[in-house]
Amino acid sequence: MRCSTRPSQVRGTGARRWLAAVAALCLACALSVALASTALAQVGPPPAPPPTPAPTPLPTPTKTQINSDVSMGSTVTDLGSNFLERLNNQATNGFWRSMRTNPSGGGASEAAEGPRYRTWSELYGLRMTTGPQADYFGDKRRTIGGVAGVGARVAPGVNVGFTVDQSRTTVDVPLALQGATLDLTQFGFNASVDKGPWTWAISLVHGAGGVDSSRNTGGGFGFANAHYGAKIDGALTELDYYWTKDQSRIVPKLGLEYVRASTGAFQEFGGLDPVTVSGATMERTRVLAGAEVGHYWILDHRQIVDISAYGKFVDNLSQQFSSILVSLGPQSISVAGIGESRYGVDAGASGYLSISNTARLYLNYDAKFRSNLTSHQGTLGFEIRF
């Protein structure tokens, strides 16, 4: 019995050992496969890089960014024209023209003429509105100024005068959130020659000033500001025929005017995206044709009241505006200037009160009407002759 059971026990023990070995081998194979899969997963292809962000576009200037500068060029030109016309009015002088020489051609002697020298001062206010044009939003301008002048009769029928005009103009471009101020000093010379009923007059103007501009850049970034210069030169010549009937007069007038204005280059500072702007020039040549009508009353032996009105047809024969270069970093654009319509009308009225034979008060109203511009100006003046 003992000998028969020992071999079976040995066989059972060997089978168990064999099964254990097989199980260990299978477990090892499974672990190897798992480790290999993990290794392959770890050394797989790298993830794709994130997409490259699109480059930020460079800021570009716009044509409306310099509306106030465009307006300033037109403003300087118009102020020069206004001063020329007031100078010519001093040279031809309405009712007082008859006090210089005999307009009917009688040839009064130099001794019979009145005082040889005169001085005058004026205060004036000007309101002007320009309508929108293309990339220009339109503006509103306000000017307050003062004038001082002296004149003399240097020969029978020959008169000269020198005048200084100091003004301050505010330009508002509300739709563009822009504004500017101009302090302008103008020097004027006028001269006239009387020959019977004819009067030839000429006026010359030179002026210079400074501009301060401001542009709201929005978004809480504040204002972009700039300072630059402005200049004006001009000439106006006029031929009048003085026709009188009792105490009334009709004076046909024909004039030719040329003005040239310029604004300086500037670099804005402050605000968002300040721009660099080139200088610009404006030139205008025009013809003015019309007439003045007037009448005076003698209140007593010393006081005279004179009322007159005038109208002129205006033809702007030539208007030239240089392009303005606006730069923001490497980006640049070109902007054109603005001008008047070719045809228009000037009109006005005047009232004089002679306080004595040598002193007078006067009040003038002048208006300009164009298809894209209107202007109204009032002037209060005082003149003394000696």
PDB file of C-alpha atoms in Angstrom, residues 147-373:
ATOM      1  CA  VAL A 147      -8.109 147.182 -36.243  1.00  0.00           C
ATOM      2  CA  ALA A 148      -5.991 150.317 -35.945  1.00  0.00           C
ATOM      3  CA  GLY A 149      -4.916 152.406 -38.927  1.00  0.00           C
ATOM      4  CA  VAL A 150      -3.453 155.720 -40.065  1.00  0.00           C
ATOM      5  CA  GLY A 151      -3.686 157.405 -43.437  1.00  0.00           C
ATOM      6  CA  ALA A 152      -2.606 160.525 -45.274  1.00  0.00           C
ATOM      7  CA  ARG A 153      -3.191 162.475 -48.466  1.00  0.00           C
ATOM      8  CA  VAL A 154       0.266 162.622 -50.003  1.00  0.00           C
ATOM      9  CA  ALA A 155      -0.774 164.607 -53.101  1.00  0.00           C
ATOM     10  CA  PRO A 156      -4.012 165.999 -54.517  1.00  0.00           C
ATOM     11  CA  GLY A 157      -6.262 162.980 -55.086  1.00  0.00           C
ATOM     12  CA  VAL A 158      -3.631 160.504 -53.841  1.00  0.00           C
ATOM     13  CA  ASN A 159      -4.187 158.789 -50.482  1.00  0.00           C
ATOM     14  CA  VAL A 160      -2.325 156.052 -48.598  1.00  0.00           C
ATOM     15  CA  GLY A 161      -2.968 154.138 -45.387  1.00  0.00           C
ATOM     16  CA  PHE A 162      -1.376 151.570 -43.065  1.00  0.00           C
ATOM     17  CA  THR A 163      -3.419 149.189 -40.919  1.00  0.00           C
ATOM     18  CA  VAL A 164      -2.899 146.432 -38.346  1.00  0.00           C
ATOM     19  CA  ASP A 165      -5.535 143.759 -37.734  1.00  0.00           C
ATOM     20  CA  GLN A 166      -5.366 141.435 -34.710  1.00  0.00           C
ATOM     21  CA  SER A 167      -7.922 138.634 -34.498  1.00  0.00           C
ATOM     22  CA  ARG A 168      -8.707 135.384 -32.725  1.00  0.00           C
ATOM     23  CA  THR A 169     -10.709 132.679 -34.498  1.00  0.00           C
ATOM     24  CA  THR A 170     -12.285 129.565 -33.039  1.00  0.00           C
ATOM     25  CA  VAL A 171     -13.002 126.675 -35.419  1.00  0.00           C
ATOM     26  CA  ASP A 172     -15.352 123.898 -34.356  1.00  0.00           C
ATOM     27  CA  VAL A 173     -15.834 120.643 -36.303  1.00  0.00           C
ATOM     28  CA  PRO A 174     -18.361 118.944 -34.010  1.00  0.00           C
ATOM     29  CA  LEU A 175     -19.036 115.816 -36.074  1.00  0.00           C
ATOM     30  CA  ALA A 176     -15.303 115.047 -36.191  1.00  0.00           C
ATOM     31  CA  LEU A 177     -14.795 115.852 -32.463  1.00  0.00           C
ATOM     32  CA  GLN A 178     -12.146 118.401 -33.426  1.00  0.00           C
ATOM     33  CA  GLY A 179     -11.475 122.075 -32.822  1.00  0.00           C
ATOM     34  CA  ALA A 180      -8.776 124.717 -33.259  1.00  0.00           C
ATOM     35  CA  THR A 181      -7.965 128.331 -32.464  1.00  0.00           C
ATOM     36  CA  LEU A 182      -6.053 130.810 -34.644  1.00  0.00           C
ATOM     37  CA  ASP A 183      -4.371 133.994 -33.423  1.00  0.00           C
ATOM     38  CA  LEU A 184      -3.635 136.011 -36.565  1.00  0.00           C
ATOM     39  CA  THR A 185      -1.883 139.355 -37.020  1.00  0.00           C
ATOM     40  CA  GLN A 186      -2.263 141.047 -40.410  1.00  0.00           C
ATOM     41  CA  PHE A 187      -0.523 144.157 -41.738  1.00  0.00           C
ATOM     42  CA  GLY A 188      -2.217 146.088 -44.507  1.00  0.00           C
ATOM     43  CA  PHE A 189      -1.370 148.874 -46.918  1.00  0.00           C
ATOM     44  CA  ASN A 190      -3.865 150.667 -49.142  1.00  0.00           C
ATOM     45  CA  ALA A 191      -3.658 153.480 -51.650  1.00  0.00           C
ATOM     46  CA  SER A 192      -6.116 155.277 -53.906  1.00  0.00           C
ATOM     47  CA  VAL A 193      -5.961 157.731 -56.772  1.00  0.00           C
ATOM     48  CA  ASP A 194      -8.934 159.972 -57.575  1.00  0.00           C
ATOM     49  CA  LYS A 195      -9.385 161.400 -61.064  1.00  0.00           C
ATOM     50  CA  GLY A 196     -12.672 163.188 -61.449  1.00  0.00           C
ATOM     51  CA  PRO A 197     -15.414 160.578 -60.905  1.00  0.00           C
ATOM     52  CA  TRP A 198     -12.913 157.707 -61.197  1.00  0.00           C
ATOM     53  CA  THR A 199     -11.111 156.078 -58.274  1.00  0.00           C
ATOM     54  CA  TRP A 200      -8.471 153.400 -58.540  1.00  0.00           C
ATOM     55  CA  ALA A 201      -7.541 151.645 -55.292  1.00  0.00           C
ATOM     56  CA  ILE A 202      -5.149 148.886 -54.288  1.00  0.00           C
ATOM     57  CA  SER A 203      -4.731 146.991 -51.020  1.00  0.00           C
ATOM     58  CA  LEU A 204      -1.964 144.646 -49.892  1.00  0.00           C
ATOM     59  CA  VAL A 205      -1.961 142.263 -46.926  1.00  0.00           C
ATOM     60  CA  HIS A 206       0.653 140.173 -45.150  1.00  0.00           C
ATOM     61  CA  GLY A 207      -0.142 138.195 -42.030  1.00  0.00           C
ATOM     62  CA  ALA A 208       1.119 135.414 -39.781  1.00  0.00           C
ATOM     63  CA  GLY A 209      -0.255 133.568 -36.800  1.00  0.00           C
ATOM     64  CA  GLY A 210      -0.284 130.441 -34.680  1.00  0.00           C
ATOM     65  CA  VAL A 211      -2.764 127.555 -34.581  1.00  0.00           C
ATOM     66  CA  ASP A 212      -3.586 125.270 -31.657  1.00  0.00           C
ATOM     67  CA  SER A 213      -5.636 122.216 -32.598  1.00  0.00           C
ATOM     68  CA  SER A 214      -7.255 119.490 -30.503  1.00  0.00           C
ATOM     69  CA  ARG A 215      -8.731 116.130 -31.557  1.00  0.00           C
ATOM     70  CA  ASN A 216     -10.718 113.788 -29.306  1.00  0.00           C
ATOM     71  CA  THR A 217      -9.282 110.323 -29.962  1.00  0.00           C
ATOM     72  CA  GLY A 218     -12.093 108.591 -28.047  1.00  0.00           C
ATOM     73  CA  GLY A 219     -12.077 105.454 -25.922  1.00  0.00           C
ATOM     74  CA  GLY A 220     -10.832 107.332 -22.881  1.00  0.00           C
ATOM     75  CA  PHE A 221      -7.450 107.990 -24.514  1.00  0.00           C
ATOM     76  CA  GLY A 222      -7.827 111.776 -24.337  1.00  0.00           C
ATOM     77  CA  PHE A 223      -6.933 114.440 -26.891  1.00  0.00           C
ATOM     78  CA  ALA A 224      -4.280 114.612 -29.593  1.00  0.00           C
ATOM     79  CA  ASN A 225      -2.981 118.200 -29.710  1.00  0.00           C
ATOM     80  CA  ALA A 226      -0.771 120.166 -32.091  1.00  0.00           C
ATOM     81  CA  HIS A 227       0.651 123.653 -32.642  1.00  0.00           C
ATOM     82  CA  TYR A 228       1.704 125.061 -36.018  1.00  0.00           C
ATOM     83  CA  GLY A 229       1.967 128.296 -37.966  1.00  0.00           C
ATOM     84  CA  ALA A 230      -0.129 129.973 -40.659  1.00  0.00           C
ATOM     85  CA  LYS A 231       0.569 132.756 -43.169  1.00  0.00           C
ATOM     86  CA  ILE A 232      -1.459 134.893 -45.557  1.00  0.00           C
ATOM     87  CA  ASP A 233      -0.521 137.224 -48.418  1.00  0.00           C
ATOM     88  CA  GLY A 234      -2.921 138.971 -50.740  1.00  0.00           C
ATOM     89  CA  ALA A 235      -3.690 141.856 -53.052  1.00  0.00           C
ATOM     90  CA  LEU A 236      -6.901 143.499 -54.237  1.00  0.00           C
ATOM     91  CA  THR A 237      -7.212 146.166 -56.898  1.00  0.00           C
ATOM     92  CA  GLU A 238     -10.485 147.933 -57.659  1.00  0.00           C
ATOM     93  CA  LEU A 239     -11.769 150.536 -60.124  1.00  0.00           C
ATOM     94  CA  ASP A 240     -14.818 152.629 -59.145  1.00  0.00           C
ATOM     95  CA  TYR A 241     -16.900 155.203 -60.980  1.00  0.00           C
ATOM     96  CA  TYR A 242     -18.470 157.739 -58.609  1.00  0.00           C
ATOM     97  CA  TRP A 243     -21.760 159.046 -60.006  1.00  0.00           C
ATOM     98  CA  THR A 244     -23.756 161.538 -57.895  1.00  0.00           C
ATOM     99  CA  LYS A 245     -27.216 163.064 -58.101  1.00  0.00           C
ATOM    100  CA  ASP A 246     -27.957 165.677 -55.450  1.00  0.00           C
ATOM    101  CA  GLN A 247     -27.291 163.859 -52.168  1.00  0.00           C
ATOM    102  CA  SER A 248     -27.420 160.363 -53.638  1.00  0.00           C
ATOM    103  CA  ARG A 249     -24.763 158.308 -55.361  1.00  0.00           C
ATOM    104  CA  ILE A 250     -24.284 155.154 -57.398  1.00  0.00           C
ATOM    105  CA  VAL A 251     -20.796 153.711 -57.514  1.00  0.00           C
ATOM    106  CA  PRO A 252     -20.169 150.776 -59.916  1.00  0.00           C
ATOM    107  CA  LYS A 253     -17.159 148.685 -58.829  1.00  0.00           C
ATOM    108  CA  LEU A 254     -14.903 146.158 -60.534  1.00  0.00           C
ATOM    109  CA  GLY A 255     -12.170 144.345 -58.592  1.00  0.00           C
ATOM    110  CA  LEU A 256      -9.560 141.607 -58.964  1.00  0.00           C
ATOM    111  CA  GLU A 257      -8.278 139.750 -55.897  1.00  0.00           C
ATOM    112  CA  TYR A 258      -5.474 137.245 -55.287  1.00  0.00           C
ATOM    113  CA  VAL A 259      -4.661 135.558 -51.977  1.00  0.00           C
ATOM    114  CA  ARG A 260      -2.195 132.879 -50.992  1.00  0.00           C
ATOM    115  CA  ALA A 261      -2.334 131.175 -47.596  1.00  0.00           C
ATOM    116  CA  SER A 262      -0.264 128.413 -46.023  1.00  0.00           C
ATOM    117  CA  THR A 263      -0.343 126.246 -42.916  1.00  0.00           C
ATOM    118  CA  GLY A 264       2.730 124.592 -41.411  1.00  0.00           C
ATOM    119  CA  ALA A 265       3.546 120.929 -40.835  1.00  0.00           C
ATOM    120  CA  PHE A 266       2.974 119.458 -37.387  1.00  0.00           C
ATOM    121  CA  GLN A 267       3.215 116.344 -35.217  1.00  0.00           C
ATOM    122  CA  GLU A 268       0.362 115.636 -32.839  1.00  0.00           C
ATOM    123  CA  PHE A 269       1.134 114.694 -29.246  1.00  0.00           C
ATOM    124  CA  GLY A 270      -1.028 112.842 -26.731  1.00  0.00           C
ATOM    125  CA  GLY A 271      -4.129 110.747 -27.265  1.00  0.00           C
ATOM    126  CA  LEU A 272      -4.406 107.551 -29.311  1.00  0.00           C
ATOM    127  CA  ASP A 273      -2.479 107.205 -32.584  1.00  0.00           C
ATOM    128  CA  PRO A 274      -1.196 110.817 -32.988  1.00  0.00           C
ATOM    129  CA  VAL A 275      -0.543 111.616 -36.644  1.00  0.00           C
ATOM    130  CA  THR A 276       2.100 113.586 -38.543  1.00  0.00           C
ATOM    131  CA  VAL A 277       0.745 116.132 -41.042  1.00  0.00           C
ATOM    132  CA  SER A 278       2.535 117.988 -43.823  1.00  0.00           C
ATOM    133  CA  GLY A 279       2.169 121.683 -44.579  1.00  0.00           C
ATOM    134  CA  ALA A 280      -0.304 122.951 -47.160  1.00  0.00           C
ATOM    135  CA  THR A 281      -0.830 125.963 -49.443  1.00  0.00           C
ATOM    136  CA  MET A 282      -4.008 127.555 -50.817  1.00  0.00           C
ATOM    137  CA  GLU A 283      -4.276 130.028 -53.718  1.00  0.00           C
ATOM    138  CA  ARG A 284      -7.334 131.842 -55.020  1.00  0.00           C
ATOM    139  CA  THR A 285      -7.931 134.376 -57.786  1.00  0.00           C
ATOM    140  CA  ARG A 286     -11.324 135.973 -58.242  1.00  0.00           C
ATOM    141  CA  VAL A 287     -13.227 138.822 -59.876  1.00  0.00           C
ATOM    142  CA  LEU A 288     -15.750 140.971 -57.996  1.00  0.00           C
ATOM    143  CA  ALA A 289     -18.228 143.138 -59.905  1.00  0.00           C
ATOM    144  CA  GLY A 290     -21.052 145.160 -58.401  1.00  0.00           C
ATOM    145  CA  ALA A 291     -22.196 148.562 -57.218  1.00  0.00           C
ATOM    146  CA  GLU A 292     -22.813 150.683 -54.140  1.00  0.00           C
ATOM    147  CA  VAL A 293     -25.799 152.958 -53.703  1.00  0.00           C
ATOM    148  CA  GLY A 294     -26.041 155.590 -50.989  1.00  0.00           C
ATOM    149  CA  HIS A 295     -27.693 158.752 -49.736  1.00  0.00           C
ATOM    150  CA  TYR A 296     -26.822 161.279 -47.054  1.00  0.00           C
ATOM    151  CA  TRP A 297     -28.790 163.775 -44.970  1.00  0.00           C
ATOM    152  CA  ILE A 298     -27.546 166.969 -43.369  1.00  0.00           C
ATOM    153  CA  LEU A 299     -28.987 167.195 -39.860  1.00  0.00           C
ATOM    154  CA  ASP A 300     -27.463 170.578 -39.080  1.00  0.00           C
ATOM    155  CA  HIS A 301     -24.417 172.498 -40.180  1.00  0.00           C
ATOM    156  CA  ARG A 302     -22.088 169.964 -38.588  1.00  0.00           C
ATOM    157  CA  GLN A 303     -23.736 166.530 -38.535  1.00  0.00           C
ATOM    158  CA  ILE A 304     -24.337 164.272 -41.511  1.00  0.00           C
ATOM    159  CA  VAL A 305     -25.977 160.836 -41.650  1.00  0.00           C
ATOM    160  CA  ASP A 306     -25.076 158.577 -44.560  1.00  0.00           C
ATOM    161  CA  ILE A 307     -26.668 155.211 -45.439  1.00  0.00           C
ATOM    162  CA  SER A 308     -25.412 152.923 -48.183  1.00  0.00           C
ATOM    163  CA  ALA A 309     -25.713 149.347 -49.426  1.00  0.00           C
ATOM    164  CA  TYR A 310     -23.774 147.264 -51.923  1.00  0.00           C
ATOM    165  CA  GLY A 311     -23.946 144.027 -53.831  1.00  0.00           C
ATOM    166  CA  LYS A 312     -21.226 142.154 -55.732  1.00  0.00           C
ATOM    167  CA  PHE A 313     -21.136 139.133 -57.992  1.00  0.00           C
ATOM    168  CA  VAL A 314     -18.120 136.908 -57.245  1.00  0.00           C
ATOM    169  CA  ASP A 315     -16.402 134.588 -59.707  1.00  0.00           C
ATOM    170  CA  ASN A 316     -13.608 132.460 -58.236  1.00  0.00           C
ATOM    171  CA  LEU A 317     -11.626 132.050 -61.419  1.00  0.00           C
ATOM    172  CA  SER A 318      -9.005 129.774 -59.880  1.00  0.00           C
ATOM    173  CA  GLN A 319      -8.690 127.871 -56.608  1.00  0.00           C
ATOM    174  CA  GLN A 320      -5.712 125.611 -55.960  1.00  0.00           C
ATOM    175  CA  PHE A 321      -5.125 123.534 -52.849  1.00  0.00           C
ATOM    176  CA  SER A 322      -2.053 121.423 -52.283  1.00  0.00           C
ATOM    177  CA  SER A 323      -2.548 117.880 -50.988  1.00  0.00           C
ATOM    178  CA  ILE A 324      -1.967 117.282 -47.287  1.00  0.00           C
ATOM    179  CA  LEU A 325       0.005 114.142 -46.367  1.00  0.00           C
ATOM    180  CA  VAL A 326      -1.193 112.424 -43.179  1.00  0.00           C
ATOM    181  CA  SER A 327       1.119 109.752 -41.708  1.00  0.00           C
ATOM    182  CA  LEU A 328       0.643 107.276 -38.872  1.00  0.00           C
ATOM    183  CA  GLY A 329       3.711 105.076 -38.485  1.00  0.00           C
ATOM    184  CA  PRO A 330       4.529 103.606 -41.937  1.00  0.00           C
ATOM    185  CA  GLN A 331       1.022 104.287 -43.243  1.00  0.00           C
ATOM    186  CA  SER A 332       0.240 107.513 -45.173  1.00  0.00           C
ATOM    187  CA  ILE A 333      -2.718 108.987 -47.036  1.00  0.00           C
ATOM    188  CA  SER A 334      -3.305 112.182 -49.036  1.00  0.00           C
ATOM    189  CA  VAL A 335      -6.098 114.643 -48.171  1.00  0.00           C
ATOM    190  CA  ALA A 336      -7.372 117.478 -50.400  1.00  0.00           C
ATOM    191  CA  GLY A 337      -8.228 120.987 -49.172  1.00  0.00           C
ATOM    192  CA  ILE A 338     -11.629 122.681 -49.374  1.00  0.00           C
ATOM    193  CA  GLY A 339     -12.660 125.894 -51.083  1.00  0.00           C
ATOM    194  CA  GLU A 340     -15.633 128.025 -52.038  1.00  0.00           C
ATOM    195  CA  SER A 341     -18.027 127.325 -54.842  1.00  0.00           C
ATOM    196  CA  ARG A 342     -16.993 129.091 -58.024  1.00  0.00           C
ATOM    197  CA  TYR A 343     -19.849 131.615 -58.042  1.00  0.00           C
ATOM    198  CA  GLY A 344     -21.305 133.600 -55.189  1.00  0.00           C
ATOM    199  CA  VAL A 345     -22.650 136.924 -53.977  1.00  0.00           C
ATOM    200  CA  ASP A 346     -21.333 139.495 -51.495  1.00  0.00           C
ATOM    201  CA  ALA A 347     -23.693 142.034 -49.970  1.00  0.00           C
ATOM    202  CA  GLY A 348     -23.679 144.576 -47.174  1.00  0.00           C
ATOM    203  CA  ALA A 349     -24.779 147.888 -45.758  1.00  0.00           C
ATOM    204  CA  SER A 350     -23.145 150.809 -43.934  1.00  0.00           C
ATOM    205  CA  GLY A 351     -24.238 153.697 -41.790  1.00  0.00           C
ATOM    206  CA  TYR A 352     -22.127 156.780 -40.969  1.00  0.00           C
ATOM    207  CA  LEU A 353     -22.694 159.554 -38.479  1.00  0.00           C
ATOM    208  CA  SER A 354     -20.402 162.562 -38.653  1.00  0.00           C
ATOM    209  CA  ILE A 355     -19.993 163.923 -35.132  1.00  0.00           C
ATOM    210  CA  SER A 356     -18.095 166.927 -36.473  1.00  0.00           C
ATOM    211  CA  ASN A 357     -16.286 167.983 -39.617  1.00  0.00           C
ATOM    212  CA  THR A 358     -13.365 165.767 -38.616  1.00  0.00           C
ATOM    213  CA  ALA A 359     -14.870 162.826 -36.691  1.00  0.00           C
ATOM    214  CA  ARG A 360     -17.327 160.113 -37.585  1.00  0.00           C
ATOM    215  CA  LEU A 361     -18.792 156.869 -36.250  1.00  0.00           C
ATOM    216  CA  TYR A 362     -19.663 154.066 -38.649  1.00  0.00           C
ATOM    217  CA  LEU A 363     -21.278 150.653 -38.574  1.00  0.00           C
ATOM    218  CA  ASN A 364     -20.802 148.102 -41.365  1.00  0.00           C
ATOM    219  CA  TYR A 365     -22.465 144.785 -42.137  1.00  0.00           C
ATOM    220  CA  ASP A 366     -20.931 142.402 -44.685  1.00  0.00           C
ATOM    221  CA  ALA A 367     -22.243 139.030 -45.836  1.00  0.00           C
ATOM    222  CA  LYS A 368     -20.989 136.338 -48.212  1.00  0.00           C
ATOM    223  CA  PHE A 369     -23.166 133.684 -49.794  1.00  0.00           C
ATOM    224  CA  ARG A 370     -21.763 130.613 -51.553  1.00  0.00           C
ATOM    225  CA  SER A 371     -23.319 127.232 -52.219  1.00  0.00           C
ATOM    226  CA  ASN A 372     -21.217 125.670 -49.424  1.00  0.00           C
ATOM    227  CA  LEU A 373     -20.414 128.711 -47.248  1.00  0.00           C
TER     228      LEU A 373
END
